[in-house]
Short mmCIF file of C-alpha atoms and ligand atoms in Angstrom, two decimals:
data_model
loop_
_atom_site.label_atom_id
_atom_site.label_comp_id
_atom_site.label_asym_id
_atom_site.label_seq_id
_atom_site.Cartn_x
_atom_site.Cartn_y
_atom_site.Cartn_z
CA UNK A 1 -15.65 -18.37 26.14
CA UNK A 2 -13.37 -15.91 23.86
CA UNK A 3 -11.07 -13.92 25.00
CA UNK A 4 -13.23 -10.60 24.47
CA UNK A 5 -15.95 -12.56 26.07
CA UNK A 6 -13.71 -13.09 29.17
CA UNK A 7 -12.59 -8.96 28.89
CA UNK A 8 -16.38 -8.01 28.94
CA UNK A 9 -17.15 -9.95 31.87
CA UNK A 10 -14.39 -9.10 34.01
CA UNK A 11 -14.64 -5.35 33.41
CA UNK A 12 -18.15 -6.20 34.54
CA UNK A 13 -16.86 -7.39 37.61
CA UNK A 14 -14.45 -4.89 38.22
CA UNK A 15 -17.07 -2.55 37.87
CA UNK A 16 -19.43 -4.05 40.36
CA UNK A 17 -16.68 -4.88 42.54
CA UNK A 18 -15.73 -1.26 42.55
CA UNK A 19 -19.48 0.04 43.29
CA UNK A 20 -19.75 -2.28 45.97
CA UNK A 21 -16.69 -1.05 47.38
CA UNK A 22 -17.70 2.64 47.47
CA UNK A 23 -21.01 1.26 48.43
CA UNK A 24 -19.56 -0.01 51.51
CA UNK A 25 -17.44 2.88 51.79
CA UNK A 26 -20.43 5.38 52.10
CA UNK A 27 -21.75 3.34 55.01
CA UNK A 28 -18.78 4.88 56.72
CA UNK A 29 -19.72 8.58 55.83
CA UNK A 30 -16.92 10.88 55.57
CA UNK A 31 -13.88 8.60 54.63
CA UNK A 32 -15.83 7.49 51.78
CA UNK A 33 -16.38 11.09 50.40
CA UNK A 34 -12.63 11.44 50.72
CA UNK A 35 -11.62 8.30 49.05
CA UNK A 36 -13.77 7.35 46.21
CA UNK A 37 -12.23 9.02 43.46
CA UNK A 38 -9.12 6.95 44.66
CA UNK A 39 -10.94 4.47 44.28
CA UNK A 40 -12.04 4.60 41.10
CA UNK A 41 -8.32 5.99 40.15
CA UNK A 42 -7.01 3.02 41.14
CA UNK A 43 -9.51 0.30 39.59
CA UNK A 44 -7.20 -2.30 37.66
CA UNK A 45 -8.48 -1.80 34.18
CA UNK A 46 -7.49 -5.61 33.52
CA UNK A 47 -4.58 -6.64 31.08
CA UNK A 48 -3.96 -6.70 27.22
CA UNK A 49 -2.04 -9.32 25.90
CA UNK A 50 0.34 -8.70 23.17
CA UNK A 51 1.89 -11.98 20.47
CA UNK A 52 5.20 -10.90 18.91
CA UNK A 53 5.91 -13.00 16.58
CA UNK A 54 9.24 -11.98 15.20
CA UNK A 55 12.63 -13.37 13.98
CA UNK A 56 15.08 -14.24 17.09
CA UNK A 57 17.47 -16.65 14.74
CA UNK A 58 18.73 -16.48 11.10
CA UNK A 59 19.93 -13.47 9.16
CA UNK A 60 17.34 -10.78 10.53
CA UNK A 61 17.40 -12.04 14.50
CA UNK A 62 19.35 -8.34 15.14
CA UNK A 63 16.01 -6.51 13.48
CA UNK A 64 13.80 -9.20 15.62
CA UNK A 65 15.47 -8.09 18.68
CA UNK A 66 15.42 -4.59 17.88
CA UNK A 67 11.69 -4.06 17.27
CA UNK A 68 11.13 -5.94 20.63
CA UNK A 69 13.09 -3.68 22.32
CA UNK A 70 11.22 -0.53 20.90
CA UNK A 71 8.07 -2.15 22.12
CA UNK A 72 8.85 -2.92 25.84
CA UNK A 73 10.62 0.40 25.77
CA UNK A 74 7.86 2.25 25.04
CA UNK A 75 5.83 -0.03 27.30
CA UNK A 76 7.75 0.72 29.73
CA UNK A 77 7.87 4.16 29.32
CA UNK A 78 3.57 4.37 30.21
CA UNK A 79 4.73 2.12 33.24
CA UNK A 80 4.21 -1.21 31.63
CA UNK A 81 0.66 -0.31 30.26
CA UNK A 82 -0.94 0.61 26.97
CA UNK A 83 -4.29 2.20 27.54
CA UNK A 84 -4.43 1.92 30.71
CA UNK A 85 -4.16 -1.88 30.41
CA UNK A 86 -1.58 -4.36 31.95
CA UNK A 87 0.35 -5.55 29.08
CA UNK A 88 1.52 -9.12 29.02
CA UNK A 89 3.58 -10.88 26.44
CA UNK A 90 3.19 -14.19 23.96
CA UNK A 91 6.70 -14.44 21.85
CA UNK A 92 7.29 -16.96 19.21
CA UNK A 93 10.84 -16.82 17.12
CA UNK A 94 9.61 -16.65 13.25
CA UNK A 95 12.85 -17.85 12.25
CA UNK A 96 11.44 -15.35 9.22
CA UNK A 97 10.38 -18.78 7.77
CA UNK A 98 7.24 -18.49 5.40
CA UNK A 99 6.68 -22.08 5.55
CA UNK A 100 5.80 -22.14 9.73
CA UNK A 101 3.93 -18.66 9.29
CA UNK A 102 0.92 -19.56 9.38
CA UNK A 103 1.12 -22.18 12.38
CA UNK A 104 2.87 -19.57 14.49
CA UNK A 105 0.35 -17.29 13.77
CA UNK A 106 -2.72 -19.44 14.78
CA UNK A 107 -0.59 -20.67 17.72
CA UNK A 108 -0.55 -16.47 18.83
CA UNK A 109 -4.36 -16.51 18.02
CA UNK A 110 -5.79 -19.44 19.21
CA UNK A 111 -3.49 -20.64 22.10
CA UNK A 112 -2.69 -17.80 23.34
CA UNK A 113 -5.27 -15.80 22.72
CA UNK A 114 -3.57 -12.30 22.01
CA UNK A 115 -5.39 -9.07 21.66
CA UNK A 116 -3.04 -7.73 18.81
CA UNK A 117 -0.68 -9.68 16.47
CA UNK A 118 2.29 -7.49 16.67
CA UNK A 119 4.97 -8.84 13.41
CA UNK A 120 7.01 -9.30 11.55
CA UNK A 121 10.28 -8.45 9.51
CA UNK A 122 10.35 -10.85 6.62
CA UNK A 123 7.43 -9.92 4.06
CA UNK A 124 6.70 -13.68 3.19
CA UNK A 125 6.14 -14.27 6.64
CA UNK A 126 4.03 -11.19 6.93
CA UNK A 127 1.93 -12.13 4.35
CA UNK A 128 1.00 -15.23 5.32
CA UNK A 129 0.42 -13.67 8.82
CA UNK A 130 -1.85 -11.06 7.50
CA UNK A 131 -4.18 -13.07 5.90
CA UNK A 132 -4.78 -15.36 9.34
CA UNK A 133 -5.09 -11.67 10.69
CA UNK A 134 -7.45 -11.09 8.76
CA UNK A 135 -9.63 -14.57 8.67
CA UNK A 136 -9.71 -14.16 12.39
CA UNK A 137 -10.72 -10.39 12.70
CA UNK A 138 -7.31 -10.20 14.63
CA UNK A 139 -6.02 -6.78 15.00
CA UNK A 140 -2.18 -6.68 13.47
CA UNK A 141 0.78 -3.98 13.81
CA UNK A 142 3.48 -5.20 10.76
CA UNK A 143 6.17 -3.21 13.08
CA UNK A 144 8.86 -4.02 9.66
CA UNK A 145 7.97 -6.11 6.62
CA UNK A 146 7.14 -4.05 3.69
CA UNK A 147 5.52 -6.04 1.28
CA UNK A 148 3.43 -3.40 -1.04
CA UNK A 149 0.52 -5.79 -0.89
CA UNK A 150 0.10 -5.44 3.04
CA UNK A 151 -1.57 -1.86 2.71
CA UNK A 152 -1.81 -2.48 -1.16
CA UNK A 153 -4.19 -5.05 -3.31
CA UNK A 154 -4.38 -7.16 0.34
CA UNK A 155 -5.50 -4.08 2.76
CA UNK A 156 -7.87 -4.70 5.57
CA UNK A 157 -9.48 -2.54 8.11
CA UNK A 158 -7.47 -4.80 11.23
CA UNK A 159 -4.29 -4.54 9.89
CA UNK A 160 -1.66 -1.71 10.19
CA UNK A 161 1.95 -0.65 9.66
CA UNK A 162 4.03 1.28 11.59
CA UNK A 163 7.18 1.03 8.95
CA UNK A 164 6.92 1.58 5.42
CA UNK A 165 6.17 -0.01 2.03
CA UNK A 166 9.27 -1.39 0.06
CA UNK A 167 8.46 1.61 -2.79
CA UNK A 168 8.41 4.25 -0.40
CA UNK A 169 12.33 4.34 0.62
CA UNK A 170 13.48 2.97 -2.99
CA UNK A 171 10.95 5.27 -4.78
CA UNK A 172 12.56 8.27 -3.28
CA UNK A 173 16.13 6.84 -4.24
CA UNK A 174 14.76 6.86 -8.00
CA UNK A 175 14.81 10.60 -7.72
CA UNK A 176 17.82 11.29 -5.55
CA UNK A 177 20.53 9.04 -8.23
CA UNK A 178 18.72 10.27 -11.22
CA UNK A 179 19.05 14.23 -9.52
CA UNK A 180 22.83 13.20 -9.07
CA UNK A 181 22.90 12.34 -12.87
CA UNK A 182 23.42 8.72 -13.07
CA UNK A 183 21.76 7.71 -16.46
CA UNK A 184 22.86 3.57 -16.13
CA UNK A 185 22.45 1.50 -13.66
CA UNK A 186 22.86 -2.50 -12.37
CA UNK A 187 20.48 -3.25 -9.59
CA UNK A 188 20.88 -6.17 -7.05
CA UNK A 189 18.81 -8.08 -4.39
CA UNK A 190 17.63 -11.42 -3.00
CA UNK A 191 14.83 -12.71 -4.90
CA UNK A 192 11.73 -12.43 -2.96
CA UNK A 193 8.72 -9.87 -2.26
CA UNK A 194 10.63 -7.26 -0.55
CA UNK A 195 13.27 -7.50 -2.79
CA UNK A 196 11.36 -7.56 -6.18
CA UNK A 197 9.32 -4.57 -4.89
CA UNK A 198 12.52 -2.47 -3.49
CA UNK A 199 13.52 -2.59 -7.78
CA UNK A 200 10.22 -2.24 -9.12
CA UNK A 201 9.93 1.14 -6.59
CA UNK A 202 13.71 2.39 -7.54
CA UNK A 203 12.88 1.51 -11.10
CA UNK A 204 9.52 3.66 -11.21
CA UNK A 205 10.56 7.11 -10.27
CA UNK A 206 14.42 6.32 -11.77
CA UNK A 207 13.27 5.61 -15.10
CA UNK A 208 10.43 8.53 -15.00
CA UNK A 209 13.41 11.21 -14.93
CA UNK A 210 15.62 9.19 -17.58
CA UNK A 211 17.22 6.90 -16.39
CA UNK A 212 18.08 3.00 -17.47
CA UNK A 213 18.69 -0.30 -15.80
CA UNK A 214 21.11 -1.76 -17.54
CA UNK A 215 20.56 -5.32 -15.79
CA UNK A 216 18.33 -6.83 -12.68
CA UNK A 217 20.40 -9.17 -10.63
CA UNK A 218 18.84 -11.60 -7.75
CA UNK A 219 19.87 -14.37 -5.90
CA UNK A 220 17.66 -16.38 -3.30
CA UNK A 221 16.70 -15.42 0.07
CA UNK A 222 18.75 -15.39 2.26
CA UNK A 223 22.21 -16.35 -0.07
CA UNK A 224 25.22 -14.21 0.83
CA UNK A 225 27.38 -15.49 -2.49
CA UNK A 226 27.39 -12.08 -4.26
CA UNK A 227 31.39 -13.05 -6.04
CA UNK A 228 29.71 -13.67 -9.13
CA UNK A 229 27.08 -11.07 -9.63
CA UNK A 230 30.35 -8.44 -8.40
CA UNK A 231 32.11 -10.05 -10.92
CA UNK A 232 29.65 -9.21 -13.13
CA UNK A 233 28.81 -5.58 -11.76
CA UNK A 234 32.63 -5.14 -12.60
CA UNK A 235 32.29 -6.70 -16.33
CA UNK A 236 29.24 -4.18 -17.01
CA UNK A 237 30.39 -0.42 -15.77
CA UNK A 238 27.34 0.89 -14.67
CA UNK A 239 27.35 4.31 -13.32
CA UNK A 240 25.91 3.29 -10.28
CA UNK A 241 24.50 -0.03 -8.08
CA UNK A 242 21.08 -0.13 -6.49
CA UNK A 243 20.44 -2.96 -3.65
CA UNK A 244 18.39 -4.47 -0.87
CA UNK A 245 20.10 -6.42 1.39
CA UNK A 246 19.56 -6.20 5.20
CA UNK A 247 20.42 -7.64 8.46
CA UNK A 248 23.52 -9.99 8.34
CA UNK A 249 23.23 -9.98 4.50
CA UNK A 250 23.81 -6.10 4.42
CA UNK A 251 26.93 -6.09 6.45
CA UNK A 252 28.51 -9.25 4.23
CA UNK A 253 27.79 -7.97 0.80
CA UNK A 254 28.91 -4.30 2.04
CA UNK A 255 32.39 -5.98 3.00
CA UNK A 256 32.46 -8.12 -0.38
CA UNK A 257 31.60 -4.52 -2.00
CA UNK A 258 34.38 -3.55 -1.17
CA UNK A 259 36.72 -6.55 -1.06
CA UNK A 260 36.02 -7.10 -5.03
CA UNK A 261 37.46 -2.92 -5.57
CA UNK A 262 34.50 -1.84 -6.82
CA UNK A 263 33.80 0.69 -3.78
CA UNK A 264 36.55 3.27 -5.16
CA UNK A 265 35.15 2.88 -8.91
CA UNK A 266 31.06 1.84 -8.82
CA UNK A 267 29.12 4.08 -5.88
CA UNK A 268 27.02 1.76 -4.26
CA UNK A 269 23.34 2.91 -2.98
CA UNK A 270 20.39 1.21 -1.64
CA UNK A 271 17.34 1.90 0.42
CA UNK A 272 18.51 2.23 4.18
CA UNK A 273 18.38 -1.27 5.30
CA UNK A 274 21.50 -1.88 3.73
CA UNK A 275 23.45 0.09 6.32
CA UNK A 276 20.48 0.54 9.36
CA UNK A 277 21.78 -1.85 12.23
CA UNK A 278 24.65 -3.54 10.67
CA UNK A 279 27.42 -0.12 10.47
CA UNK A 280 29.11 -2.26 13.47
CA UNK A 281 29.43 -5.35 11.39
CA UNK A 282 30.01 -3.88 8.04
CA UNK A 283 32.83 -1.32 9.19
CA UNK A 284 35.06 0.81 7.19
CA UNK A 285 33.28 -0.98 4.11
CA UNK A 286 30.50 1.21 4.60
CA UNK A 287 31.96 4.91 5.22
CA UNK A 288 30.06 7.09 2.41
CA UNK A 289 27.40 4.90 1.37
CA UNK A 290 24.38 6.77 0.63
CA UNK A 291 20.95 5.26 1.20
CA UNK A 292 17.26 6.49 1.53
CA UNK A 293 14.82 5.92 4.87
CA UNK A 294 12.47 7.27 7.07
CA UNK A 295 14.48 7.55 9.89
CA UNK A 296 17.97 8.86 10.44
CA UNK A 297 20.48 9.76 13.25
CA UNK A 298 21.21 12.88 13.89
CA UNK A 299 17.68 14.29 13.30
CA UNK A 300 17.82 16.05 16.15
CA UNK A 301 13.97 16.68 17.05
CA UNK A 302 12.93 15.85 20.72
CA UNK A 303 11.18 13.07 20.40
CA UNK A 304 14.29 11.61 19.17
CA UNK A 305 16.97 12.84 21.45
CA UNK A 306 14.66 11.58 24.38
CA UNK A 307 14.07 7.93 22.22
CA UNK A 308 17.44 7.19 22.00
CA UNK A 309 18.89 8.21 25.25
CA UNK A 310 16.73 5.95 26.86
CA UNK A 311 17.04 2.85 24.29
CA UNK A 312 21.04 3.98 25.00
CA UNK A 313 20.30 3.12 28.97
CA UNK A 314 18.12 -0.17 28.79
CA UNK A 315 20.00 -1.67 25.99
CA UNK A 316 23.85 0.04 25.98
CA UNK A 317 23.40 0.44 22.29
CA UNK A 318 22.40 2.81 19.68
CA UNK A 319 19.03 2.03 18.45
CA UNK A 320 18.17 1.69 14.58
CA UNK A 321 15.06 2.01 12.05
CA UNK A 322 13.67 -1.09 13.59
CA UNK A 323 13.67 -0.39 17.06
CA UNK A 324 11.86 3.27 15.79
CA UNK A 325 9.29 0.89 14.33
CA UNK A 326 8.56 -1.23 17.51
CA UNK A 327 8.63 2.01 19.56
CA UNK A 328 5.87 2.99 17.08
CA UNK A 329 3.84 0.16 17.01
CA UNK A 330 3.12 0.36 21.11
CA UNK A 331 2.35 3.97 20.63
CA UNK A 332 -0.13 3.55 17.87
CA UNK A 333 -1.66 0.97 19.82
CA UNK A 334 -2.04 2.87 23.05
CA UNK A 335 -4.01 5.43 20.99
CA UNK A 336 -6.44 2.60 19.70
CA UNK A 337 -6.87 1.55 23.01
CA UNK A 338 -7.33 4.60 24.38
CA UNK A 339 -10.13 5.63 21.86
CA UNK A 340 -11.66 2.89 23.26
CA UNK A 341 -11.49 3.19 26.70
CA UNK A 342 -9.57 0.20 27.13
CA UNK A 343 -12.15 -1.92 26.40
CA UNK A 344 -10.78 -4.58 23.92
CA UNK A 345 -13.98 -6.13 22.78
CA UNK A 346 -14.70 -2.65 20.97
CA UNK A 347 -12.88 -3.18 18.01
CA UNK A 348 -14.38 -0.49 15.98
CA UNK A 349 -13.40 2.11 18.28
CA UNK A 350 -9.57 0.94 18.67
CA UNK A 351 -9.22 0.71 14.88
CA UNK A 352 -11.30 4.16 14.36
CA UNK A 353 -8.36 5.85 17.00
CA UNK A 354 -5.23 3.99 15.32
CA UNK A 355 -6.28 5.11 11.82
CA UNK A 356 -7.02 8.88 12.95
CA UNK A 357 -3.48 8.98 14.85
CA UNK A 358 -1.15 11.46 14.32
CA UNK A 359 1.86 11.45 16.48
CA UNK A 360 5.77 12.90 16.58
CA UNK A 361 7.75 9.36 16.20
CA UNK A 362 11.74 9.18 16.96
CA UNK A 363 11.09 9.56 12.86
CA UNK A 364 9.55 13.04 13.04
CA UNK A 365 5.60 13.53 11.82
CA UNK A 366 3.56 10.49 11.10
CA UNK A 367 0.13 9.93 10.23
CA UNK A 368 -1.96 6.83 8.48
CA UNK A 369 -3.02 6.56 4.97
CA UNK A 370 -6.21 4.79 4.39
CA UNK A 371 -4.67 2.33 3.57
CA UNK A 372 -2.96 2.13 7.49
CA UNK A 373 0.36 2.84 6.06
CA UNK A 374 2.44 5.57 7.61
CA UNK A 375 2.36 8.62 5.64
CA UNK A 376 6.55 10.27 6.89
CA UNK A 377 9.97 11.50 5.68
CA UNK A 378 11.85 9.73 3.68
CA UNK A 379 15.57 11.27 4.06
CA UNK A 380 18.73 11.01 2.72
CA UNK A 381 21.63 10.02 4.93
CA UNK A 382 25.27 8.95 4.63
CA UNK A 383 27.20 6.41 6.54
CA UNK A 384 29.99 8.56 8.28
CA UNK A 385 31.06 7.04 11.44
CA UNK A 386 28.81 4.13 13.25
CA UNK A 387 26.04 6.84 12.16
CA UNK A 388 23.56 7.29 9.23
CA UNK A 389 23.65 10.36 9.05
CA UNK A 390 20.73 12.87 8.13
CA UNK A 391 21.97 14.59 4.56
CA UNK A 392 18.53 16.09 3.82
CA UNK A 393 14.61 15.44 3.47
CA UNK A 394 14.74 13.28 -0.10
CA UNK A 395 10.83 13.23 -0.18
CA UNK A 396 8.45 14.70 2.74
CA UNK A 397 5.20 13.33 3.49
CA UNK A 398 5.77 10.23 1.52
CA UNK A 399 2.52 8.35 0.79
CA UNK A 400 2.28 4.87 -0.65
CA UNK A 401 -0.01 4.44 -3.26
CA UNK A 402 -1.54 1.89 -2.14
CA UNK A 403 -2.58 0.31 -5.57
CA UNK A 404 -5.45 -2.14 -5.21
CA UNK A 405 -6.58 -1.48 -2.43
CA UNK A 406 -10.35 -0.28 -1.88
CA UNK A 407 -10.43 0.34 2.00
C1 BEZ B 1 11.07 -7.42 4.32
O1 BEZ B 1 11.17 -8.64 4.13
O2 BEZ B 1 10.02 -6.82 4.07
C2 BEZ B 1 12.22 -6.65 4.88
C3 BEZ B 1 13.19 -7.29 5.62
C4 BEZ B 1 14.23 -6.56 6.13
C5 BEZ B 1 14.30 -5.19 5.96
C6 BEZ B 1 13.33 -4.56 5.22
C7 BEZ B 1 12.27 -5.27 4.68
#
């Protein structure tokens, strides 16, 4: 019997249980006039179980850990329920390793039987993930990787994002160096989907006002020997550097930035996952950097203020992009499940409420393209402190285009 199968039938009971309760209440008269809407108040709506499947080791464990602790948080916050449903936890550690993505996914699906595949941060991963998501008819939240494919050429009704695409954040960076009148530029990254997608997004709207890449640099994933290719960066003068680098890549190749002398003479920018969750590691290295994302600190809406006192209490640290994202993904699930009634064997109806929901994230406004890609902000911030701080709204509404897909 599937898992649904098992849901239908012990709603079913619970309903019957519940009729035979006030059933046998009436017999009593009065008291059971006075207490069956407690009754039915209090009928357990049964549980939802929930696979994580995200990094806990290698370079991105920190982003791993984060997005888990947006989830529970917000969990927590509807008293450990989504929907009205119980919510219980599978976890598997990704090790953001393409190669096992696949098993670990299956493992989630058939083992364990989850209701939603909640993952991950690496976009090879996610890939490979999506497309088991999608040969199952599993319903997926991608609470990080930003592969352009995932709401692009490989859409599908049953999976969702609650982060971004890699063009969004570099897309609007295009705009904001050629604005500040930087005509050539080097760009940098680790040579895989996210990566290759983060330049081809920067390159789009940089190019359209002007401007020229002078040379593409990559190295492989997850490599943190950037001498040579500074050495290089040196050698070639451009005006300015574009990267993506993230997690405990970021923070190195900040501090090697810097190290080589090219901080004071080259300004550095990137989309924000060069400096989100890593300003403790990277330190003075990254005072002034300028990136682009679509979240910041200092945003100052209440939504926000609320988010991060609370993720200050439970976790005695200052929460990042990716803990917004987990956050997001339990909320966008509650209002699928809610659409639904709680009843998990309706998939229609949860999919129908996550794609219609509009909600005020830690972020600010977000709503889903077709294509179940968050349509938000992207701003402009600037490392000053331990904070990215808000400069300014670089692009509002930011949509992905979503190329190829037909949803
Ligand atoms: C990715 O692989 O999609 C990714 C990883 C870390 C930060 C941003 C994107």
């Amino acid at each position: 019997m599937s898992r649904s199968d098992r849901s239908r039938l012990s709603q079913a009971t619970l309903a019957f249980r519940s009729k035979a309760l006030v059933a046998t209440l009436a017999s009593v008269g009065g008291f059971a006039l006075a207490t069956s809407s407690a009754v039915f108040a209090q009928t357990p709506a049964g549980k939802v179980k929930v696979g994580l499947m995200l990094p806990s080791s290698g370079t991105y464990a920190g982003l791993g850990t984060a997005i888990t602790n947006g989830f529970k948080q917000y969990v927590d916050e509807q008293g450990g329920k989504l929907g009205g449903l119980q919510v219980e936890y599978a976890i598997v550690d990704d090790e953001s390793n393409p190669a096992k993505a696949v098993e670990n996914a299956r493992k989630l699906i058939k083992r364990d039987e989850v209701d939603v595949l909640v993952g991950t941060v690496h976009s090879g991963v996610a890939m490979a993930m999506a497309k088991v998501a999608r040969d199952n008819k599993t319903l997926m939240i991608v609470p990080n990787a930003g592969a352009d494919e995932i709401t692009g050429a490989q859409c599908a009704k049953n999976v969702f994002r609650t982060s971004f695409s890699m063009w969004q954040p570099a897309y609007a960076m295009g705009k904001v160096m050629a604005d500040k009148g930087f005509k050539k530029v080097v760009t940098l990254t680790w040579n895989y989907a996210a990566g290759k997608q983060s330049i081809d997004g920067f390159k789009e709207s940089f190019t359209k006002k002007g401007g020229v890449v002078i040379k593409d640099m990559s190295l492989p994933f997850p490599n943190v020997e950037f001498q040579p290719f500074l050495t290089e960066i040196a050698a070639l003068k451009p005006d300015a550097v574009f990267v993506f680098f993230a997690g405990g890549g970021a923070a190195k190749f900040l501090k090697d930035y810097e190290a080589a002398g090219l901080k004071k003479s080259i300004p550095l920018y990137g989309s924000g996952f060069l400096t989100d969750g890593v300003l403790q590691a990277a330190g003075e290295s990254a005072t002034g950097v300028m990136t682009t994302l679509h979240y910041a600190d200092g945003l100052n809406n209440k939504e926000d203020k609320d988010f991060r006192s609370n993720y200050q209490k439970r976790f005695n640290m200052v929460p990042d992009v990716y803990a917004v994202q987990g956050y997001d993904a339990a909320q966008l699930y509650e209002a699928g499940l809610k659409a639904a009634a709680g009843k998990l064997d309706q998939q229609d109806k949860i999919i129908a409420g996550m794609q219609a929901a509009k909600f005020d994230s830690p972020r600010g406004p977000m709503a889903f393209s077709k294509a179940n890609n968050p349509i938000q902000n992207v701003y402009l911030r600037e490392v000053k402190g331990s904070l990215n701080q808000v400069s300014s709204i670089a692009t509002p509404n930011l949509e992905d285009p979503a190329r190829g897909c037909s949803l």
